[in-house]
PDB file of C-alpha atoms in Angstrom:
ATOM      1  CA  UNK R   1       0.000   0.000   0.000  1.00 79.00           C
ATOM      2  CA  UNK R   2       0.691   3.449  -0.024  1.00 85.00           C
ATOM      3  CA  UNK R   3       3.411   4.803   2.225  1.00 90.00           C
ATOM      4  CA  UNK R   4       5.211   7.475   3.780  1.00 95.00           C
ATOM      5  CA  UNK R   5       8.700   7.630   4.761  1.00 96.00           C
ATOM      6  CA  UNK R   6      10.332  11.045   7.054  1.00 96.00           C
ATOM      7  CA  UNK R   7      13.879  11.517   8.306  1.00 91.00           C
ATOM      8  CA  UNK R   8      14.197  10.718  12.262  1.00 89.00           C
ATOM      9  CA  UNK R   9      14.131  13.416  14.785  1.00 89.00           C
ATOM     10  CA  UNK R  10      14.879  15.446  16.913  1.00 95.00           C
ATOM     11  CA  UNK R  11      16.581  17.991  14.363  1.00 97.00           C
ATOM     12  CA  UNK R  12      18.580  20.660  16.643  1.00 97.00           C
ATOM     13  CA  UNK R  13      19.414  23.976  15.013  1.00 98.00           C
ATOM     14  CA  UNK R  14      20.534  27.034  15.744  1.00 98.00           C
ATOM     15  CA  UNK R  15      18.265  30.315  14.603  1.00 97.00           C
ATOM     16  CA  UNK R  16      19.126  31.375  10.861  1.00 97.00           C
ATOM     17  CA  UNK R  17      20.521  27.865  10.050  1.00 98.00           C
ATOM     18  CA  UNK R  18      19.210  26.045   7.036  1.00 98.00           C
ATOM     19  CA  UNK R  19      16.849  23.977   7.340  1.00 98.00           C
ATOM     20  CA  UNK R  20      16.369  20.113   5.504  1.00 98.00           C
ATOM     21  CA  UNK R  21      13.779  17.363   6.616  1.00 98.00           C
ATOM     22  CA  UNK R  22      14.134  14.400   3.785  1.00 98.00           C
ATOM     23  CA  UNK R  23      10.424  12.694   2.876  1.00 98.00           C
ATOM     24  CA  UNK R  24      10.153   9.831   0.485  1.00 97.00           C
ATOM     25  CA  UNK R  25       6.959   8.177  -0.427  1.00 95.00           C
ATOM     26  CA  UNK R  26       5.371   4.802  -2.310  1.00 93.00           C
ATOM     27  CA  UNK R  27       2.358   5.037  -4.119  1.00 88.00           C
ATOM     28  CA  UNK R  28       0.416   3.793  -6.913  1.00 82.00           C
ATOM     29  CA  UNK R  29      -1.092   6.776  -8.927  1.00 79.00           C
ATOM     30  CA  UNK R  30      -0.377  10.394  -8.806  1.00 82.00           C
ATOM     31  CA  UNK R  31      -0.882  11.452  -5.115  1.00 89.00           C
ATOM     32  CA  UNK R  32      -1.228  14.771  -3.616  1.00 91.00           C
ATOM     33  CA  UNK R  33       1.595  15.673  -1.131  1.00 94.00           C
ATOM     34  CA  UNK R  34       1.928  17.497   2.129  1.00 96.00           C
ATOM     35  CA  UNK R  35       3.814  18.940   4.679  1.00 98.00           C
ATOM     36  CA  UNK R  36       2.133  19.504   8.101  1.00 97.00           C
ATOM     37  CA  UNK R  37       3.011  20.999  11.498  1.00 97.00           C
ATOM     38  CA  UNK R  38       2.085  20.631  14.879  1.00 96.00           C
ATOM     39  CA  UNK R  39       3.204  23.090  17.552  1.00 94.00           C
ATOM     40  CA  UNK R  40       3.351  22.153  20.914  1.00 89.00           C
ATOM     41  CA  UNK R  41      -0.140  21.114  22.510  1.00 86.00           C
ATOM     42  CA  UNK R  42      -2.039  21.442  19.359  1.00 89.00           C
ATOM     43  CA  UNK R  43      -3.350  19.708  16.151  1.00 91.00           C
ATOM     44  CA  UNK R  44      -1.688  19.272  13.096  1.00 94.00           C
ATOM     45  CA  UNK R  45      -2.225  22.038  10.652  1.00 95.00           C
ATOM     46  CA  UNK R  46      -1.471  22.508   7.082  1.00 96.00           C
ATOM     47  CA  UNK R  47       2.034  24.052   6.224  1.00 98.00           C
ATOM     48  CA  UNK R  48       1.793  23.762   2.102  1.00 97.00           C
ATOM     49  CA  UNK R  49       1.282  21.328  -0.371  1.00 96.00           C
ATOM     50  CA  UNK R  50       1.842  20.092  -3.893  1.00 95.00           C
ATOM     51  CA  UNK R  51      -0.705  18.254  -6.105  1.00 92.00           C
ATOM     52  CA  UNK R  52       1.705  17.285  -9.312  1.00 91.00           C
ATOM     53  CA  UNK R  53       4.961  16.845 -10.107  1.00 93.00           C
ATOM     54  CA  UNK R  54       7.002  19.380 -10.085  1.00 96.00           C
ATOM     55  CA  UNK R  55       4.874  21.958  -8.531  1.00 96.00           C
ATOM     56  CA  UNK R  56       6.538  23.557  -5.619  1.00 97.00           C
ATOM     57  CA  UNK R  57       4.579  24.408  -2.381  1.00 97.00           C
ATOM     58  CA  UNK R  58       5.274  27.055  -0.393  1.00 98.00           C
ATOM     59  CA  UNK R  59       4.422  28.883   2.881  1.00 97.00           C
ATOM     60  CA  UNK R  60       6.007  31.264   5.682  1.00 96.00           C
ATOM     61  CA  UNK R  61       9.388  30.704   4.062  1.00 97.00           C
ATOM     62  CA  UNK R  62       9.278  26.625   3.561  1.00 98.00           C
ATOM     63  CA  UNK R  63       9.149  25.072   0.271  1.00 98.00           C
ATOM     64  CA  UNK R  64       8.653  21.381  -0.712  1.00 98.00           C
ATOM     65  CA  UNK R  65       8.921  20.600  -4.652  1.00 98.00           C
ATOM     66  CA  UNK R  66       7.173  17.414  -5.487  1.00 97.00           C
ATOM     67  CA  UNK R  67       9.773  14.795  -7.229  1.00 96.00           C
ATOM     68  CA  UNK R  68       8.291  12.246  -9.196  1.00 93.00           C
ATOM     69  CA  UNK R  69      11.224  10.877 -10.195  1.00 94.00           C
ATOM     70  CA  UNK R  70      12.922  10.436  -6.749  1.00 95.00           C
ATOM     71  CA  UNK R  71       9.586  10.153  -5.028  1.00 95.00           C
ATOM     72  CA  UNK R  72      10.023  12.795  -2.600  1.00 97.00           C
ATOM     73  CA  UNK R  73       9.108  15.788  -1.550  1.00 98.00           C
ATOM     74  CA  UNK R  74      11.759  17.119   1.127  1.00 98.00           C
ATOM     75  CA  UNK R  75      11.306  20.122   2.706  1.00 98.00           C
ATOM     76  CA  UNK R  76      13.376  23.165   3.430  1.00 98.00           C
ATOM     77  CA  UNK R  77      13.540  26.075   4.682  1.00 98.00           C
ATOM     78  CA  UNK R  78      16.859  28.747   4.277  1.00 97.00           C
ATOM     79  CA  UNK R  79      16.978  30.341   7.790  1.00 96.00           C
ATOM     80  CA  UNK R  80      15.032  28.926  10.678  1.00 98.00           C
ATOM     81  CA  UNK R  81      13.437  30.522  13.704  1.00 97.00           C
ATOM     82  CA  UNK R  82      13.085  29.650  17.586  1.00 97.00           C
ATOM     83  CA  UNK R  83       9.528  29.888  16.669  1.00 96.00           C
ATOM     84  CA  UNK R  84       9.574  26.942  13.864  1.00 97.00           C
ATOM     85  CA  UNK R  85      10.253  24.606  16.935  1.00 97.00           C
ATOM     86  CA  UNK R  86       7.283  22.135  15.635  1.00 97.00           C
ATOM     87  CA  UNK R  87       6.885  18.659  14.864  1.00 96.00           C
ATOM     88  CA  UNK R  88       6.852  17.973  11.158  1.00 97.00           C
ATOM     89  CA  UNK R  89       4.809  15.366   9.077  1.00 97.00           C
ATOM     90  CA  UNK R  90       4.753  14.549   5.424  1.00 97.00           C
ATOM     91  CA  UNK R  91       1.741  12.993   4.441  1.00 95.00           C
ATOM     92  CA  UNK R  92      -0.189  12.004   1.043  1.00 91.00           C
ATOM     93  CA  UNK R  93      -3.788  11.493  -0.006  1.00 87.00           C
ATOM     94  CA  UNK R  94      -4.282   8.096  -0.400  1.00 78.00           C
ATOM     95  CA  UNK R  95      -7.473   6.494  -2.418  1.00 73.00           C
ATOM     96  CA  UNK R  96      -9.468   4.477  -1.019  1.00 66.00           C
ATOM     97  CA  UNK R  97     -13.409   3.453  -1.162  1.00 60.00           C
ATOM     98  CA  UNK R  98     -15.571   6.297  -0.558  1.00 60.00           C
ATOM     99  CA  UNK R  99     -12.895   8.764  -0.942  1.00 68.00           C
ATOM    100  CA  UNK R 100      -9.328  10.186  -0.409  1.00 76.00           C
ATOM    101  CA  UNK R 101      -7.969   9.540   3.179  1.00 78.00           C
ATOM    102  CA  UNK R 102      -4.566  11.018   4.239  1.00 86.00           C
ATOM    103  CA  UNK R 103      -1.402   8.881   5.117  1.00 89.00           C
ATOM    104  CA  UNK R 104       1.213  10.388   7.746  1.00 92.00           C
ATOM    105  CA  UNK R 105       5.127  10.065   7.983  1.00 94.00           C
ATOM    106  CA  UNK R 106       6.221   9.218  11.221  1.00 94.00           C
ATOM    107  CA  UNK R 107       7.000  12.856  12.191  1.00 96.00           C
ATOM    108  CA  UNK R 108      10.231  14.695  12.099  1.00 96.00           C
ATOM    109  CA  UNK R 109      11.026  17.040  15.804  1.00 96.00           C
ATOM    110  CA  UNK R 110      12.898  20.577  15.166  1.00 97.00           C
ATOM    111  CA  UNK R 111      14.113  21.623  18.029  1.00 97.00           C
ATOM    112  CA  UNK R 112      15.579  25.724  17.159  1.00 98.00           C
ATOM    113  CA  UNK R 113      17.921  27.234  19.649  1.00 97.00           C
ATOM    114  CA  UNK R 114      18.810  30.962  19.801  1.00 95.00           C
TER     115      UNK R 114
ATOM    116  CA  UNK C   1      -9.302  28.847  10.563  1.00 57.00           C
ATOM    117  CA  UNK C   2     -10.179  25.488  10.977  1.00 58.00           C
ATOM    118  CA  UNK C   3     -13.706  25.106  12.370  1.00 91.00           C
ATOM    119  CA  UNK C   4     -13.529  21.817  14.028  1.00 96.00           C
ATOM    120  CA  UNK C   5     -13.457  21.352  17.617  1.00 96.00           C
ATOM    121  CA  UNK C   6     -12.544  18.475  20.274  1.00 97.00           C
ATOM    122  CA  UNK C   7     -14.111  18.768  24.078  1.00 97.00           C
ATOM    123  CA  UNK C   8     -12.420  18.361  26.501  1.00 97.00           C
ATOM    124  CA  UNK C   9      -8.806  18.816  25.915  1.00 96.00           C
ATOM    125  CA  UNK C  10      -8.029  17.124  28.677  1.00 96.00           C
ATOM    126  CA  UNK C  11      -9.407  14.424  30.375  1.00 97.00           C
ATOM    127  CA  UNK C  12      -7.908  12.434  33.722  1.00 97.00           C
ATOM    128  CA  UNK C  13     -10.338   9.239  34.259  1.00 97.00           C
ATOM    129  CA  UNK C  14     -10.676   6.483  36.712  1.00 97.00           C
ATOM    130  CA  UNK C  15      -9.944   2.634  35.069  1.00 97.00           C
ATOM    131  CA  UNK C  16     -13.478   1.078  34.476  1.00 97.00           C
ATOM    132  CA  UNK C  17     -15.162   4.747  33.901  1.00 97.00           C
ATOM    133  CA  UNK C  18     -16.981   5.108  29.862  1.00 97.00           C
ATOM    134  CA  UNK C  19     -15.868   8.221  28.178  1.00 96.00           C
ATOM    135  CA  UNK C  20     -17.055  10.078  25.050  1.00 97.00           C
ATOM    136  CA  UNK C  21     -14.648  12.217  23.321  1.00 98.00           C
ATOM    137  CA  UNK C  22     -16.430  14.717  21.051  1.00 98.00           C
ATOM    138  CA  UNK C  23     -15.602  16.236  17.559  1.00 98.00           C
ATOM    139  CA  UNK C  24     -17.450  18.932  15.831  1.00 98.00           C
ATOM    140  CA  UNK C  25     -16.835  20.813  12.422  1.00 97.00           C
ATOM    141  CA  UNK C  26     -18.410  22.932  10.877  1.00 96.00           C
ATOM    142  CA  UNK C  27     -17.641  22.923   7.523  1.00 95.00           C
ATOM    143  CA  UNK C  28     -19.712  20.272   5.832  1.00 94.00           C
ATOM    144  CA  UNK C  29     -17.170  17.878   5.471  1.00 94.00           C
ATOM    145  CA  UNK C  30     -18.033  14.535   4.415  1.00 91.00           C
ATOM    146  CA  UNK C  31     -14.831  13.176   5.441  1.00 92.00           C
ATOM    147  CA  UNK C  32     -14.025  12.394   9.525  1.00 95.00           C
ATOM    148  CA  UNK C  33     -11.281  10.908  11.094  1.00 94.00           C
ATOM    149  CA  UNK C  34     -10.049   9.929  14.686  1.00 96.00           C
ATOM    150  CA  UNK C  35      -6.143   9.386  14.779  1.00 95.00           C
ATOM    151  CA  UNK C  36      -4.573   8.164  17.921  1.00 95.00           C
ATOM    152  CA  UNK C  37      -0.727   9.900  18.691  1.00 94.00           C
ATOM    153  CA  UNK C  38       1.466   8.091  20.838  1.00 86.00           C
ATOM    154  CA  UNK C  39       4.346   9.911  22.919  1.00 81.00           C
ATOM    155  CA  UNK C  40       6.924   9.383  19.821  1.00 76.00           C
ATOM    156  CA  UNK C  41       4.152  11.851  17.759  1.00 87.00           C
ATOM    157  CA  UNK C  42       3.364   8.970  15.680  1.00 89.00           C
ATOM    158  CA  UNK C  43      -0.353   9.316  14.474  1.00 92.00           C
ATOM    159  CA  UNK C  44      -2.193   5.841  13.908  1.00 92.00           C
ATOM    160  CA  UNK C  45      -5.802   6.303  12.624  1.00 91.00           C
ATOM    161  CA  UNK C  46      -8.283   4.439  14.409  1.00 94.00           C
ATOM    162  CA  UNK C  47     -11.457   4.965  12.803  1.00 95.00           C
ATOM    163  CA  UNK C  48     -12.767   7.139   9.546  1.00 92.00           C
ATOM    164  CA  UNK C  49     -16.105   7.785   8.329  1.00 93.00           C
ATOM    165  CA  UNK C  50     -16.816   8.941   4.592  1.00 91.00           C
ATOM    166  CA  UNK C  51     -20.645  10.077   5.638  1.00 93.00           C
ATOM    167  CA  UNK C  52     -23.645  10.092   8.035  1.00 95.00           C
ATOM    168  CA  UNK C  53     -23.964   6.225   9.090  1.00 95.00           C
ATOM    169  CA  UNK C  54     -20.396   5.066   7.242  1.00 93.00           C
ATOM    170  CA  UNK C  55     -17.511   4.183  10.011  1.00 95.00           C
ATOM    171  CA  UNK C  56     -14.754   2.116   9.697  1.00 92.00           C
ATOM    172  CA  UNK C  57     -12.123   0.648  11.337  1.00 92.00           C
ATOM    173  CA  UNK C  58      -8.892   2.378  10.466  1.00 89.00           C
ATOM    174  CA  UNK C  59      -4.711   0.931  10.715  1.00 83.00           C
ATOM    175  CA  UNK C  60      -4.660   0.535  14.273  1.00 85.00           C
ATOM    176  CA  UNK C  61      -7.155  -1.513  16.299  1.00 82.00           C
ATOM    177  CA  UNK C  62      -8.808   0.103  18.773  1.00 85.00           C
ATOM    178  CA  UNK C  63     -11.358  -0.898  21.565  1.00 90.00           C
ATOM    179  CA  UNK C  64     -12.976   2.714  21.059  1.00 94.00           C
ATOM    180  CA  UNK C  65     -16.029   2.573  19.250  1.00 95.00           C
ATOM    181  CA  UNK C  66     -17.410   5.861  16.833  1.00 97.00           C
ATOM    182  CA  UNK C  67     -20.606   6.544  15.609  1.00 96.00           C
ATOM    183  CA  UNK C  68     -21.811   9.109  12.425  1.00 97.00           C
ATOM    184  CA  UNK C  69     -25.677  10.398  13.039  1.00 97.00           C
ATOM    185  CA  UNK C  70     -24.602  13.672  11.724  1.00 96.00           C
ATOM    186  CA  UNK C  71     -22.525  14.989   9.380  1.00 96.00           C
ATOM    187  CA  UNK C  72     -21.271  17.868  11.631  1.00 97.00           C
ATOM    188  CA  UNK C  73     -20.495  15.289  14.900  1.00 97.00           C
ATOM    189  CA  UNK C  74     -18.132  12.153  15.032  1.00 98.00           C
ATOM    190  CA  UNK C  75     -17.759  10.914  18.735  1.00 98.00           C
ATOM    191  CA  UNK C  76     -15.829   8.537  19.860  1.00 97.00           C
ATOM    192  CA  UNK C  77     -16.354   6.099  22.725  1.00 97.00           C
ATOM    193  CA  UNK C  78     -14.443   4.086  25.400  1.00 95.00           C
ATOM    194  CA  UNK C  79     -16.987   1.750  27.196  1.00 95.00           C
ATOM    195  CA  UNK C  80     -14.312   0.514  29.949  1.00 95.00           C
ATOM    196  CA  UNK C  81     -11.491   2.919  29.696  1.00 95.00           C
ATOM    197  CA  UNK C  82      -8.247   1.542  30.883  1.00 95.00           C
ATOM    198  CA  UNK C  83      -4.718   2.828  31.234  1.00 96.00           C
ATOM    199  CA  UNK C  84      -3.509   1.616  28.283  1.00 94.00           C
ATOM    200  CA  UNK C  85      -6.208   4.170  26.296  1.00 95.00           C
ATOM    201  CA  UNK C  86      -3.522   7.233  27.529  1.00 95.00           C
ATOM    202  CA  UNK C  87      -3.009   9.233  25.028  1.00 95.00           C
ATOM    203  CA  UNK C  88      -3.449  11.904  23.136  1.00 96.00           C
ATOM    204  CA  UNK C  89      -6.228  11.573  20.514  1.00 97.00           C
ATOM    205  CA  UNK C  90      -6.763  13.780  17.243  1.00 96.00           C
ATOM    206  CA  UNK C  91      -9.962  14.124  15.408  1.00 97.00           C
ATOM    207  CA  UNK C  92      -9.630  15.517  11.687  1.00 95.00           C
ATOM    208  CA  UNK C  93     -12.127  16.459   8.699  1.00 95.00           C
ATOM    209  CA  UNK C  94     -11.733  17.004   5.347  1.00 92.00           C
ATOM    210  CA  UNK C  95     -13.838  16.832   1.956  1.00 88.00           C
ATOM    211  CA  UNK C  96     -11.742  13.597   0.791  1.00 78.00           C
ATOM    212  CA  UNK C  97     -10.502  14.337  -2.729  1.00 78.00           C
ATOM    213  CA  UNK C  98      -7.116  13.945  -4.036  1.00 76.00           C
ATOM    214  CA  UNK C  99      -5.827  17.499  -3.554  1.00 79.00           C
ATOM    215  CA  UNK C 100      -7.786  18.576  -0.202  1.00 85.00           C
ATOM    216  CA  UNK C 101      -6.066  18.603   2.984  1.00 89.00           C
ATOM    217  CA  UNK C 102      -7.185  17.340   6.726  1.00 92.00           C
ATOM    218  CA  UNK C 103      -8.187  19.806   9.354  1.00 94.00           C
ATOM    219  CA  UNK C 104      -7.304  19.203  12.688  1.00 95.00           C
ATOM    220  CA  UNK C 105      -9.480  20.082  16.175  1.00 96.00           C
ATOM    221  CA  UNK C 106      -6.928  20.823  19.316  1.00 94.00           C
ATOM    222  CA  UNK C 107      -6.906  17.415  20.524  1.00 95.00           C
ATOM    223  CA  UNK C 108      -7.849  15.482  23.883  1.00 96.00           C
ATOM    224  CA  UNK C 109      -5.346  14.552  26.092  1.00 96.00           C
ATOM    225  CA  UNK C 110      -6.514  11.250  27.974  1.00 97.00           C
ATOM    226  CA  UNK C 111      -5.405  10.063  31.141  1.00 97.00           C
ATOM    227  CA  UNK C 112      -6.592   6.931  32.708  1.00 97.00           C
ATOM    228  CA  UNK C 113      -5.182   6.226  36.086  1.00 97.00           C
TER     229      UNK C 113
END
């Protein structure tokens, strides 16, 4: 089945240091791909997303191009903040009966020291 | 904004005691899910429901049980909760098609002692 794959955490940075969190994936057809975050005591919540290959998603200075070819769909970011401290999942829409459901990675921690 | 809501966010509950966790959105989603996250951050869904009366079992097996009278409500249930059922649960909607996303409520945080 469809599958997600993230780099192990914790990630410790220092602020303004650039940022990489590796995501591969399996899948049969052409999924939709995401990047989530979760910040401490809350729900997940959409960080950007890509829905073909090549398309790049982007939001609050992240970016995550969608690879076909490698199947992945790392994300990065060029100069991190105390305040990105967040746990990170990749995920893709997987098809199913009755509709699209969403597979996670097994989350990525980025811990950001000043 | 996401418009979907979990009550309570937290929860500390004798062994043997039934709970209800609730979920709410508001935004006409079809699509409902109840993933369970385990201290690692790990989510494992438990159950999904495409629709009013649709639920299904989802990855991980659960002894909750959720039901789907309403589009707008998904609860889920714990008849005998036990201290193995600690942890944090996450309830999620979306409208289910290949380029939508999931929206999250807060989440409950569970204790059984």
């Amino acid at each position: 089945g469809n599958s997600v794959t993230q780099m192990e955490g914790p990630v410790t940075l220092s602020e303004e240091a650039f940022l990489t969190i590796n995501c591969t994936y399996t899948a049969t057809g052409y999924p939709s791909l995401f990047w989530y975050v979760q910040y401490p005591g809350e729900g997940l919540q959409l960080l950007l997303k890509a829905t073909k290959a090549d398309d790049k998603g982007s939001n609050k200075g992240f970016e995550a191009t969608y690879r076909k070819e490698t199947t992945s769909f790392h994300l990065e970011k060029g100069s991190v903040q105390v305040s990105d401290s967040a746990v990170y999942f990749c995920a893709l829409s997987d098809p199913g009966n009755g509709g699209f459901k969403t597979i996670f990675g097994a989350g990525t921690r980025l811990f950001v020291k000043a | 904004e996401a418009d979907i809501y979990q009550t309570p966010r937290y929860l500390v509950i004798g062994t043997g005691k039934k709970i209800t966790l609730e979920c709410s959105q508001t935004m006409g989603h079809d699509k409902m899910y109840w993933y369970q996250q385990d201290p690692g951050m790990e989510l494992h869904l438990i159950h999904y429901s495409y629709g009013v009366n649709s639920t299904e079992k989802g990855d991980l097996s659960s002894e909750s049980t959720v039901s789907r009278i309403r589009t707008e409500h998904f609860p889920l249930t714990l008849e005998s909760a036990r201290p193995s059922h600690t942890s944090q649960y996450l309830c999620a909607s979306s409208e289910g098609r290949r380029n939508t996303e999931a929206f999250f409520g807060q989440g409950t945080r569970l204790t059984v002692v």
